[in-house]
Structure formats: structure tokens, C-alpha cells
Amino acid sequence: MNTEGYKNVIIGSGEGGKYLAWDLAHAGEQTMVVERRWIGGSCPNINCLPAKNEIWSAKVADLVHHANAFGVTTGPVSTDMAGVRRRKREMVEALVAIHFEKYKATGAQLVMGTAKFIGIRTLEVSLNDGGARTIVGERIFLNLGTHGSIPPVPGLRECGPLTNIEVLELDRLPEHLIVIGGGYVGLEFAQAYRRFGSRVTILQRDSHLLVNQDQDVSDELRRILSAEGIETITSAEIVNVKGRSGTEVSLVVRTPQGERTVLGSDVLVATGRTPNTTGIGLEVAGVELRQGGWIHVNDRLETTAPNTWAIGECAGSPQFTHASLDDFQH
């Protein structure tokens, strides 16, 4: 197999990676981006923007349900989740098209495939449409991102729970959605699906929601969610899960008040993120990891491998799109 050389090779097309690629290519430097699936990263495809798109649909549903309070009379109201999904998909397709145009305009090469290190700054890329390429980069930039974590609770993974990816692709309304996790992602989906018409229960391991925020903020948010009909169970340790998400599930939960069983139709897991750093040969490349699988970098985002940098959340940066963009800018 022939080996191809590139000045810059960026693995992952998330926020920091894509802007870095466009900037380098626009400056005349030979630049390749290898992306497995999400062109533009998670934000325009499976996280920030599509989530806000569906949250806005939920806001409209909420306004219609409370129309009488504004002096507006409506008829029967129901949520068409297939329509909600269609609106979200149309937005995502338009955003991906914009990204394609940006690659074309700047000259950065986008390769769809899975990269794995087979040596220092040397990659084997298994192409999505078949075949493989061997790439050597003078400079390597790791923009690997993260994926939703599934806690090691007996039966949880086996029940086929939803994550942020699957919940945004629902074309049906869950009868009773059980949300595991009281962080901002879990809470925004909990509120949205309650407004769409689902019963919703939040299970939070810690003593209050949004554990990194002040207690009074958490208390007020819990009051707001409760007023919308959302049940919240805090200090909840999930003992086991039985059944299948999408049909019927039961969760045995241990609380300070004793054990109880929570029954529902669907489970959404929103308990944090895991870096996409396993199985791609980082040890072969000389890239060291910190506890939890995060890439070890210095204050210049240099890894332990020569001419290799990491940007975005895989390097331990805050898990926000603007933080990844800031990594590129600095």
C-alpha cells in the first residue's frame, strides 16, 4: 500500500478541528481531515444545535398548551414526534451542506473513514466506502471528541438505553421517560419531553440537581421542573435495571428513604462523557493518557508525542463547543 504524506493531518472534524483545517488550508498548507461520521462534529449533528431545535419545538408545544393563559383559544393539541424529528433533520442537513462548501472553498481535504495509528505520526485510514489509505503527517492534531457514558449498573447497557444520539432520533413519544442524570443535558431533555407530553422521572445520584452549581440554583430549578409535572429523585443509587427501553423497563433504586422500583417505558442516560481515545493506537503513536482516558497535554496542547497536539474535550478542555474553538484560536 502506498504511503501518502501530508503537512497537517487532523483526526476529527469537530469545532476546533474544522476551524484549524480551514485556517491552515486557506493559508496554503496541505491539510487533511479524517472524520468517521459526524461532518462538523457533534454540535451540528447530535448535540447542541439539534437539541436546541427540538427544545424549541417543545417550547412551542408548551405555549400552545397554555394558550388560554394568554387569551388564546385552541383546539385539541398533540405532538407529532415524526414532524419534530423531520424539522431537526432538515436543519442538520443544511448545516452539513454548509460544512461541505467550507471544505471546498478552503481546499482542506475531508476523508470519511476511521483512523488508527500504526506508528509515530503514521495512520491507517479505513475508508467508509471501502479500501484503506496509509497517511503520514508532518503534524498531527487529535480532535477526537467524546461519547455518552453508560454507568456499570447491572442490566443498564443490556436494556438498550437512549443517549443524546438516539433520543434526538425518536419519531414517537415515550409514555414514561426515565432520565438518569441530573446535569444540564439530562434536565433539558427531561423538560422537553415533558412538554411534548411524556411522563418524566429524573434519577440523580447526587443530593441535588446540577451538582456543580449553587444549592439555591438547584433548588429553584427543581421547583420549576416539579411545577411542570416532572418527578425528581435525588441521592438515587440504581441497583439494577430490567426490561427493554422502548417497551417496558423497571429500575430498582436505593434512596435514603429505602429501596423503590421505578417503572417506565424508556430510559435516557445522561451521566457524562467518555473520551474517544481507545482502540485507535495512541500508545503506538507515543501519546500518553491521563486517568479516565483523557489525553495528557501541556499548556500549549502538545501531547507526549512529537509534533502531535490534542484539542477539544478529548484533551480535557471544558465540554463546550466554544471551548474547542478557543483551543484552535490559542
mmCIF file of C-alpha atoms in Angstrom:
data_model
loop_
_atom_site.group_PDB
_atom_site.id
_atom_site.type_symbol
_atom_site.label_atom_id
_atom_site.label_comp_id
_atom_site.label_asym_id
_atom_site.label_seq_id
_atom_site.Cartn_x
_atom_site.Cartn_y
_atom_site.Cartn_z
ATOM 1 C CA MET A 1 0.000 0.000 0.000
ATOM 2 C CA ASN A 2 1.361 3.414 -0.952
ATOM 3 C CA THR A 3 2.115 5.885 1.830
ATOM 4 C CA GLU A 4 0.867 9.446 1.416
ATOM 5 C CA GLY A 5 2.481 12.400 3.146
ATOM 6 C CA TYR A 6 0.641 15.487 4.384
ATOM 7 C CA LYS A 7 1.769 18.640 6.132
ATOM 8 C CA ASN A 8 -1.186 18.589 8.539
ATOM 9 C CA VAL A 9 -3.460 15.694 9.466
ATOM 10 C CA ILE A 10 -6.424 16.341 11.750
ATOM 11 C CA ILE A 11 -8.375 13.423 13.208
ATOM 12 C CA GLY A 12 -11.920 14.562 13.862
ATOM 13 C CA SER A 13 -13.905 17.400 12.323
ATOM 14 C CA GLY A 14 -15.340 18.926 15.494
ATOM 15 C CA GLU A 15 -15.325 22.638 16.221
ATOM 16 C CA GLY A 16 -11.625 23.135 16.908
ATOM 17 C CA GLY A 17 -10.522 20.649 14.257
ATOM 18 C CA LYS A 18 -12.581 22.021 11.398
ATOM 19 C CA TYR A 19 -11.620 25.648 12.001
ATOM 20 C CA LEU A 20 -7.974 24.632 12.281
ATOM 21 C CA ALA A 21 -8.253 22.746 8.984
ATOM 22 C CA TRP A 22 -9.942 25.609 7.181
ATOM 23 C CA ASP A 23 -7.440 28.127 8.520
ATOM 24 C CA LEU A 24 -4.368 26.052 7.595
ATOM 25 C CA ALA A 25 -5.696 25.178 4.141
ATOM 26 C CA HIS A 26 -6.686 28.777 3.446
ATOM 27 C CA ALA A 27 -3.081 29.743 4.278
ATOM 28 C CA GLY A 28 -1.894 27.334 1.605
ATOM 29 C CA GLU A 29 -0.834 24.416 3.813
ATOM 30 C CA GLN A 30 -1.648 20.865 2.709
ATOM 31 C CA THR A 31 -4.289 19.681 5.174
ATOM 32 C CA MET A 32 -6.334 16.508 5.562
ATOM 33 C CA VAL A 33 -9.205 15.889 7.974
ATOM 34 C CA VAL A 34 -10.244 12.316 8.778
ATOM 35 C CA GLU A 35 -13.804 12.010 10.057
ATOM 36 C CA ARG A 36 -15.654 8.811 10.934
ATOM 37 C CA ARG A 37 -19.244 10.063 10.725
ATOM 38 C CA TRP A 38 -20.249 13.491 12.004
ATOM 39 C CA ILE A 39 -19.167 16.155 9.496
ATOM 40 C CA GLY A 40 -18.615 19.281 11.577
ATOM 41 C CA GLY A 41 -18.521 17.358 14.826
ATOM 42 C CA SER A 42 -21.180 16.602 17.387
ATOM 43 C CA CYS A 43 -22.542 20.137 17.848
ATOM 44 C CA PRO A 44 -24.367 20.500 14.496
ATOM 45 C CA ASN A 45 -25.250 16.805 14.271
ATOM 46 C CA ILE A 46 -26.112 15.184 17.605
ATOM 47 C CA ASN A 47 -25.672 17.675 20.430
ATOM 48 C CA CYS A 48 -26.029 21.440 20.787
ATOM 49 C CA LEU A 49 -27.946 22.612 17.744
ATOM 50 C CA PRO A 50 -30.302 19.673 17.108
ATOM 51 C CA ALA A 51 -31.051 19.528 20.836
ATOM 52 C CA LYS A 52 -31.961 23.217 20.857
ATOM 53 C CA ASN A 53 -34.033 22.686 17.718
ATOM 54 C CA GLU A 54 -36.180 20.092 19.471
ATOM 55 C CA ILE A 55 -36.252 22.109 22.682
ATOM 56 C CA TRP A 56 -37.756 24.989 20.696
ATOM 57 C CA SER A 57 -40.414 22.632 19.330
ATOM 58 C CA ALA A 58 -41.131 21.659 22.944
ATOM 59 C CA LYS A 59 -41.389 25.343 23.879
ATOM 60 C CA VAL A 60 -43.986 25.851 21.149
ATOM 61 C CA ALA A 61 -45.929 22.851 22.462
ATOM 62 C CA ASP A 62 -45.790 24.318 25.962
ATOM 63 C CA LEU A 63 -47.055 27.696 24.765
ATOM 64 C CA VAL A 64 -49.943 26.102 22.907
ATOM 65 C CA HIS A 65 -50.893 24.044 25.965
ATOM 66 C CA HIS A 66 -51.012 27.275 27.992
ATOM 67 C CA ALA A 67 -52.649 29.371 25.286
ATOM 68 C CA ASN A 68 -55.677 30.134 27.449
ATOM 69 C CA ALA A 69 -53.451 31.995 29.898
ATOM 70 C CA PHE A 70 -52.653 34.395 27.057
ATOM 71 C CA GLY A 71 -56.242 34.827 25.987
ATOM 72 C CA VAL A 72 -55.915 32.491 23.007
ATOM 73 C CA THR A 73 -58.386 29.673 22.388
ATOM 74 C CA THR A 74 -57.098 26.491 20.720
ATOM 75 C CA GLY A 75 -58.480 23.101 19.892
ATOM 76 C CA PRO A 76 -57.077 19.674 20.793
ATOM 77 C CA VAL A 77 -53.262 19.638 20.787
ATOM 78 C CA SER A 78 -50.896 16.710 20.305
ATOM 79 C CA THR A 79 -47.234 16.283 19.433
ATOM 80 C CA ASP A 80 -46.146 14.735 16.145
ATOM 81 C CA MET A 81 -42.665 13.460 17.014
ATOM 82 C CA ALA A 82 -42.042 12.426 13.406
ATOM 83 C CA GLY A 83 -42.621 16.065 12.468
ATOM 84 C CA VAL A 84 -40.331 17.263 15.255
ATOM 85 C CA ARG A 85 -37.618 14.922 14.016
ATOM 86 C CA ARG A 86 -38.136 15.989 10.397
ATOM 87 C CA ARG A 87 -37.650 19.645 11.314
ATOM 88 C CA LYS A 88 -34.471 18.767 13.218
ATOM 89 C CA ARG A 89 -33.104 16.647 10.384
ATOM 90 C CA GLU A 90 -33.683 19.400 7.837
ATOM 91 C CA MET A 91 -31.627 21.783 9.956
ATOM 92 C CA VAL A 92 -28.801 19.255 10.363
ATOM 93 C CA GLU A 93 -28.721 18.528 6.622
ATOM 94 C CA ALA A 94 -28.447 22.245 5.877
ATOM 95 C CA LEU A 95 -25.600 22.649 8.381
ATOM 96 C CA VAL A 96 -23.678 19.687 6.928
ATOM 97 C CA ALA A 97 -24.063 21.178 3.452
ATOM 98 C CA ILE A 98 -22.530 24.426 4.705
ATOM 99 C CA HIS A 99 -19.570 22.454 6.057
ATOM 100 C CA PHE A 100 -19.026 20.736 2.705
ATOM 101 C CA GLU A 101 -18.951 24.113 0.997
ATOM 102 C CA LYS A 102 -16.418 25.398 3.513
ATOM 103 C CA TYR A 103 -14.098 22.460 2.850
ATOM 104 C CA LYS A 104 -14.418 23.054 -0.869
ATOM 105 C CA ALA A 105 -13.768 26.788 -0.542
ATOM 106 C CA THR A 106 -10.674 26.444 1.640
ATOM 107 C CA GLY A 107 -9.135 23.422 -0.065
ATOM 108 C CA ALA A 108 -8.938 21.294 3.073
ATOM 109 C CA GLN A 109 -9.361 17.626 2.160
ATOM 110 C CA LEU A 110 -12.099 15.755 4.039
ATOM 111 C CA VAL A 111 -11.700 11.975 4.170
ATOM 112 C CA MET A 112 -14.520 9.866 5.587
ATOM 113 C CA GLY A 113 -13.074 6.925 7.449
ATOM 114 C CA THR A 114 -11.654 5.582 10.697
ATOM 115 C CA ALA A 115 -8.036 6.411 11.557
ATOM 116 C CA LYS A 116 -5.743 4.198 13.586
ATOM 117 C CA PHE A 117 -2.092 4.799 14.411
ATOM 118 C CA ILE A 118 0.348 2.188 13.139
ATOM 119 C CA GLY A 119 3.436 4.221 14.043
ATOM 120 C CA ILE A 120 4.660 7.665 15.057
ATOM 121 C CA ARG A 121 2.550 10.185 13.082
ATOM 122 C CA THR A 122 1.532 7.321 10.764
ATOM 123 C CA LEU A 123 -2.097 6.363 10.273
ATOM 124 C CA GLU A 124 -4.032 3.655 8.550
ATOM 125 C CA VAL A 125 -7.399 5.026 7.479
ATOM 126 C CA SER A 126 -10.186 2.525 6.807
ATOM 127 C CA LEU A 127 -12.402 4.343 4.345
ATOM 128 C CA ASN A 128 -16.167 4.326 4.883
ATOM 129 C CA ASP A 129 -16.755 3.416 1.231
ATOM 130 C CA GLY A 130 -14.181 0.620 1.281
ATOM 131 C CA GLY A 131 -10.443 0.335 0.997
ATOM 132 C CA ALA A 132 -7.737 1.946 3.094
ATOM 133 C CA ARG A 133 -5.050 4.619 2.928
ATOM 134 C CA THR A 134 -1.773 4.962 4.803
ATOM 135 C CA ILE A 135 -1.108 8.553 5.831
ATOM 136 C CA VAL A 136 1.993 10.125 7.357
ATOM 137 C CA GLY A 137 1.527 13.574 8.821
ATOM 138 C CA GLU A 138 4.264 16.079 9.492
ATOM 139 C CA ARG A 139 1.961 17.431 12.168
ATOM 140 C CA ILE A 140 -0.928 15.546 13.797
ATOM 141 C CA PHE A 141 -3.878 17.141 15.569
ATOM 142 C CA LEU A 142 -6.206 14.986 17.666
ATOM 143 C CA ASN A 143 -9.778 16.307 17.769
ATOM 144 C CA LEU A 144 -11.342 13.042 18.887
ATOM 145 C CA GLY A 145 -14.315 14.193 20.935
ATOM 146 C CA THR A 146 -16.316 12.096 23.388
ATOM 147 C CA HIS A 147 -19.346 9.834 23.591
ATOM 148 C CA GLY A 148 -22.055 9.327 26.188
ATOM 149 C CA SER A 149 -21.048 7.239 29.184
ATOM 150 C CA ILE A 150 -23.135 4.266 30.322
ATOM 151 C CA PRO A 151 -22.653 3.604 34.070
ATOM 152 C CA PRO A 152 -21.793 -0.002 35.039
ATOM 153 C CA VAL A 153 -25.221 -0.721 36.503
ATOM 154 C CA PRO A 154 -26.386 -4.344 36.165
ATOM 155 C CA GLY A 155 -28.791 -4.560 33.234
ATOM 156 C CA LEU A 156 -28.499 -0.920 32.145
ATOM 157 C CA ARG A 157 -26.495 -1.400 28.968
ATOM 158 C CA GLU A 158 -28.454 -4.556 28.167
ATOM 159 C CA CYS A 159 -31.766 -2.676 28.260
ATOM 160 C CA GLY A 160 -30.684 -0.617 25.226
ATOM 161 C CA PRO A 161 -30.942 2.864 26.775
ATOM 162 C CA LEU A 162 -31.181 6.073 24.819
ATOM 163 C CA THR A 163 -28.295 8.546 24.771
ATOM 164 C CA ASN A 164 -28.319 12.059 23.312
ATOM 165 C CA ILE A 165 -27.950 10.489 19.846
ATOM 166 C CA GLU A 166 -30.936 8.157 19.978
ATOM 167 C CA VAL A 167 -33.281 10.488 21.836
ATOM 168 C CA LEU A 168 -32.906 13.065 19.061
ATOM 169 C CA GLU A 169 -33.975 10.436 16.529
ATOM 170 C CA LEU A 170 -37.216 9.378 18.230
ATOM 171 C CA ASP A 171 -40.274 9.509 15.998
ATOM 172 C CA ARG A 172 -42.594 8.528 18.833
ATOM 173 C CA LEU A 173 -43.469 9.955 22.211
ATOM 174 C CA PRO A 174 -42.298 7.860 25.201
ATOM 175 C CA GLU A 175 -45.122 7.142 27.602
ATOM 176 C CA HIS A 176 -42.821 7.478 30.626
ATOM 177 C CA LEU A 177 -39.229 8.619 30.131
ATOM 178 C CA ILE A 178 -36.779 7.870 32.952
ATOM 179 C CA VAL A 179 -33.789 10.210 32.770
ATOM 180 C CA ILE A 180 -30.644 9.013 34.539
ATOM 181 C CA GLY A 181 -28.546 12.057 35.366
ATOM 182 C CA GLY A 182 -29.336 15.496 36.738
ATOM 183 C CA GLY A 183 -26.857 17.551 34.721
ATOM 184 C CA TYR A 184 -27.843 20.155 32.160
ATOM 185 C CA VAL A 185 -28.197 17.653 29.289
ATOM 186 C CA GLY A 186 -30.496 15.347 31.223
ATOM 187 C CA LEU A 187 -32.569 18.247 32.514
ATOM 188 C CA GLU A 188 -33.119 19.908 29.142
ATOM 189 C CA PHE A 189 -34.315 16.638 27.600
ATOM 190 C CA ALA A 190 -36.458 15.916 30.658
ATOM 191 C CA GLN A 191 -38.229 19.256 30.341
ATOM 192 C CA ALA A 192 -38.594 18.968 26.556
ATOM 193 C CA TYR A 193 -40.192 15.539 26.661
ATOM 194 C CA ARG A 194 -42.477 16.532 29.484
ATOM 195 C CA ARG A 195 -43.650 19.438 27.337
ATOM 196 C CA PHE A 196 -44.137 17.099 24.397
ATOM 197 C CA GLY A 197 -46.436 15.037 26.629
ATOM 198 C CA SER A 198 -44.376 12.263 28.249
ATOM 199 C CA ARG A 199 -44.388 11.439 31.930
ATOM 200 C CA VAL A 200 -40.838 12.076 33.135
ATOM 201 C CA THR A 201 -38.822 10.917 36.139
ATOM 202 C CA ILE A 202 -35.266 12.119 36.825
ATOM 203 C CA LEU A 203 -32.892 9.908 38.817
ATOM 204 C CA GLN A 204 -29.962 11.878 40.233
ATOM 205 C CA ARG A 205 -27.126 10.135 42.076
ATOM 206 C CA ASP A 206 -26.111 13.272 43.996
ATOM 207 C CA SER A 207 -28.113 15.073 46.655
ATOM 208 C CA HIS A 208 -29.224 17.835 44.287
ATOM 209 C CA LEU A 209 -29.520 18.638 40.601
ATOM 210 C CA LEU A 210 -26.690 20.387 38.748
ATOM 211 C CA VAL A 211 -24.214 19.313 41.397
ATOM 212 C CA ASN A 212 -21.591 21.859 40.291
ATOM 213 C CA GLN A 213 -23.972 24.771 40.790
ATOM 214 C CA ASP A 214 -25.023 26.591 43.957
ATOM 215 C CA GLN A 215 -27.663 24.902 46.078
ATOM 216 C CA ASP A 216 -30.177 27.726 45.667
ATOM 217 C CA VAL A 217 -29.929 27.455 41.850
ATOM 218 C CA SER A 218 -30.507 23.714 42.061
ATOM 219 C CA ASP A 219 -33.456 24.136 44.425
ATOM 220 C CA GLU A 220 -35.164 26.684 42.179
ATOM 221 C CA LEU A 221 -34.664 24.547 39.089
ATOM 222 C CA ARG A 222 -36.146 21.547 40.869
ATOM 223 C CA ARG A 223 -39.138 23.679 41.838
ATOM 224 C CA ILE A 224 -39.630 24.743 38.209
ATOM 225 C CA LEU A 225 -39.422 21.177 36.927
ATOM 226 C CA SER A 226 -41.773 19.944 39.630
ATOM 227 C CA ALA A 227 -44.298 22.619 38.651
ATOM 228 C CA GLU A 228 -44.229 21.180 35.136
ATOM 229 C CA GLY A 229 -45.037 17.717 36.494
ATOM 230 C CA ILE A 230 -41.550 16.186 36.448
ATOM 231 C CA GLU A 231 -40.663 13.836 39.305
ATOM 232 C CA THR A 232 -37.111 14.120 40.644
ATOM 233 C CA ILE A 233 -35.491 11.509 42.875
ATOM 234 C CA THR A 234 -32.151 12.611 44.328
ATOM 235 C CA SER A 235 -29.493 10.610 46.221
ATOM 236 C CA ALA A 236 -30.649 7.767 43.996
ATOM 237 C CA GLU A 237 -28.394 4.735 43.559
ATOM 238 C CA ILE A 238 -29.626 2.469 40.778
ATOM 239 C CA VAL A 239 -29.261 -1.148 41.899
ATOM 240 C CA ASN A 240 -30.329 -2.878 38.689
ATOM 241 C CA VAL A 241 -32.337 -2.463 35.503
ATOM 242 C CA LYS A 242 -34.682 -4.980 33.895
ATOM 243 C CA GLY A 243 -36.648 -4.927 30.666
ATOM 244 C CA ARG A 244 -36.094 -3.143 27.387
ATOM 245 C CA SER A 245 -36.037 0.592 26.775
ATOM 246 C CA GLY A 246 -38.749 1.399 24.250
ATOM 247 C CA THR A 247 -41.178 -1.140 25.653
ATOM 248 C CA GLU A 248 -41.058 -1.515 29.433
ATOM 249 C CA VAL A 249 -38.278 -1.078 31.983
ATOM 250 C CA SER A 250 -38.045 -1.334 35.747
ATOM 251 C CA LEU A 251 -35.272 0.198 37.828
ATOM 252 C CA VAL A 252 -34.617 -0.721 41.441
ATOM 253 C CA VAL A 253 -33.415 2.453 43.129
ATOM 254 C CA ARG A 254 -31.867 2.778 46.587
ATOM 255 C CA THR A 255 -32.535 6.114 48.340
ATOM 256 C CA PRO A 256 -32.094 7.401 51.912
ATOM 257 C CA GLN A 257 -35.785 6.559 52.393
ATOM 258 C CA GLY A 258 -35.266 2.955 51.270
ATOM 259 C CA GLU A 259 -35.498 0.965 48.042
ATOM 260 C CA ARG A 260 -38.187 1.567 45.469
ATOM 261 C CA THR A 261 -38.925 0.376 41.949
ATOM 262 C CA VAL A 262 -39.387 2.924 39.168
ATOM 263 C CA LEU A 263 -41.339 1.704 36.149
ATOM 264 C CA GLY A 264 -41.176 3.377 32.765
ATOM 265 C CA SER A 265 -41.249 2.879 29.014
ATOM 266 C CA ASP A 266 -37.878 4.389 28.049
ATOM 267 C CA VAL A 267 -34.541 5.158 29.681
ATOM 268 C CA LEU A 268 -32.299 8.072 28.747
ATOM 269 C CA VAL A 269 -28.748 8.035 30.112
ATOM 270 C CA ALA A 270 -27.157 11.465 30.603
ATOM 271 C CA THR A 271 -24.375 10.812 33.098
ATOM 272 C CA GLY A 272 -21.364 12.406 31.470
ATOM 273 C CA ARG A 273 -18.949 11.776 28.618
ATOM 274 C CA THR A 274 -16.105 9.371 27.819
ATOM 275 C CA PRO A 275 -13.214 10.400 25.515
ATOM 276 C CA ASN A 276 -12.892 8.640 22.149
ATOM 277 C CA THR A 277 -9.307 7.600 22.827
ATOM 278 C CA THR A 278 -9.471 3.804 22.942
ATOM 279 C CA GLY A 279 -8.802 1.459 20.055
ATOM 280 C CA ILE A 280 -7.022 3.932 17.785
ATOM 281 C CA GLY A 281 -3.428 3.105 18.676
ATOM 282 C CA LEU A 282 -2.475 6.174 20.671
ATOM 283 C CA GLU A 283 0.045 4.075 22.598
ATOM 284 C CA VAL A 284 1.753 3.224 19.283
ATOM 285 C CA ALA A 285 1.892 6.928 18.465
ATOM 286 C CA GLY A 286 3.511 7.753 21.817
ATOM 287 C CA VAL A 287 0.501 9.673 23.107
ATOM 288 C CA GLU A 288 0.011 9.259 26.847
ATOM 289 C CA LEU A 289 -3.381 9.350 28.519
ATOM 290 C CA ARG A 290 -4.468 10.615 31.911
ATOM 291 C CA GLN A 291 -6.874 8.836 34.247
ATOM 292 C CA GLY A 292 -10.210 8.399 32.552
ATOM 293 C CA GLY A 293 -8.701 8.196 29.079
ATOM 294 C CA TRP A 294 -8.172 11.930 28.561
ATOM 295 C CA ILE A 295 -5.119 12.912 26.509
ATOM 296 C CA HIS A 296 -2.216 14.332 28.512
ATOM 297 C CA VAL A 297 -1.282 17.781 27.165
ATOM 298 C CA ASN A 298 0.737 20.755 28.348
ATOM 299 C CA ASP A 299 -0.427 24.374 28.375
ATOM 300 C CA ARG A 300 0.253 24.555 24.618
ATOM 301 C CA LEU A 301 -1.941 21.474 23.995
ATOM 302 C CA GLU A 302 1.132 19.459 22.990
ATOM 303 C CA THR A 303 0.874 15.737 23.680
ATOM 304 C CA THR A 304 3.749 13.491 24.749
ATOM 305 C CA ALA A 305 4.322 12.519 21.089
ATOM 306 C CA PRO A 306 6.448 14.698 18.794
ATOM 307 C CA ASN A 307 4.583 17.187 16.575
ATOM 308 C CA THR A 308 1.251 15.955 17.911
ATOM 309 C CA TRP A 309 -1.396 18.141 19.554
ATOM 310 C CA ALA A 310 -4.846 17.494 21.038
ATOM 311 C CA ILE A 311 -7.727 19.970 21.016
ATOM 312 C CA GLY A 312 -11.230 20.000 22.383
ATOM 313 C CA GLU A 313 -12.741 17.830 25.072
ATOM 314 C CA CYS A 314 -10.524 14.793 24.401
ATOM 315 C CA ALA A 315 -7.697 16.918 25.853
ATOM 316 C CA GLY A 316 -9.727 17.631 28.969
ATOM 317 C CA SER A 317 -10.968 21.036 27.805
ATOM 318 C CA PRO A 318 -14.435 22.040 29.057
ATOM 319 C CA GLN A 319 -17.101 20.126 27.154
ATOM 320 C CA PHE A 320 -18.475 23.056 25.193
ATOM 321 C CA THR A 321 -18.214 23.942 21.515
ATOM 322 C CA HIS A 322 -16.815 27.404 22.244
ATOM 323 C CA ALA A 323 -14.053 25.846 24.395
ATOM 324 C CA SER A 324 -12.912 23.700 21.450
ATOM 325 C CA LEU A 325 -12.926 26.799 19.250
ATOM 326 C CA ASP A 326 -10.832 28.568 21.863
ATOM 327 C CA ASP A 327 -8.303 25.711 21.721
ATOM 328 C CA PHE A 328 -7.942 26.355 17.975
ATOM 329 C CA GLN A 329 -7.538 30.082 18.473
ATOM 330 C CA HIS A 330 -4.761 29.630 21.018
#
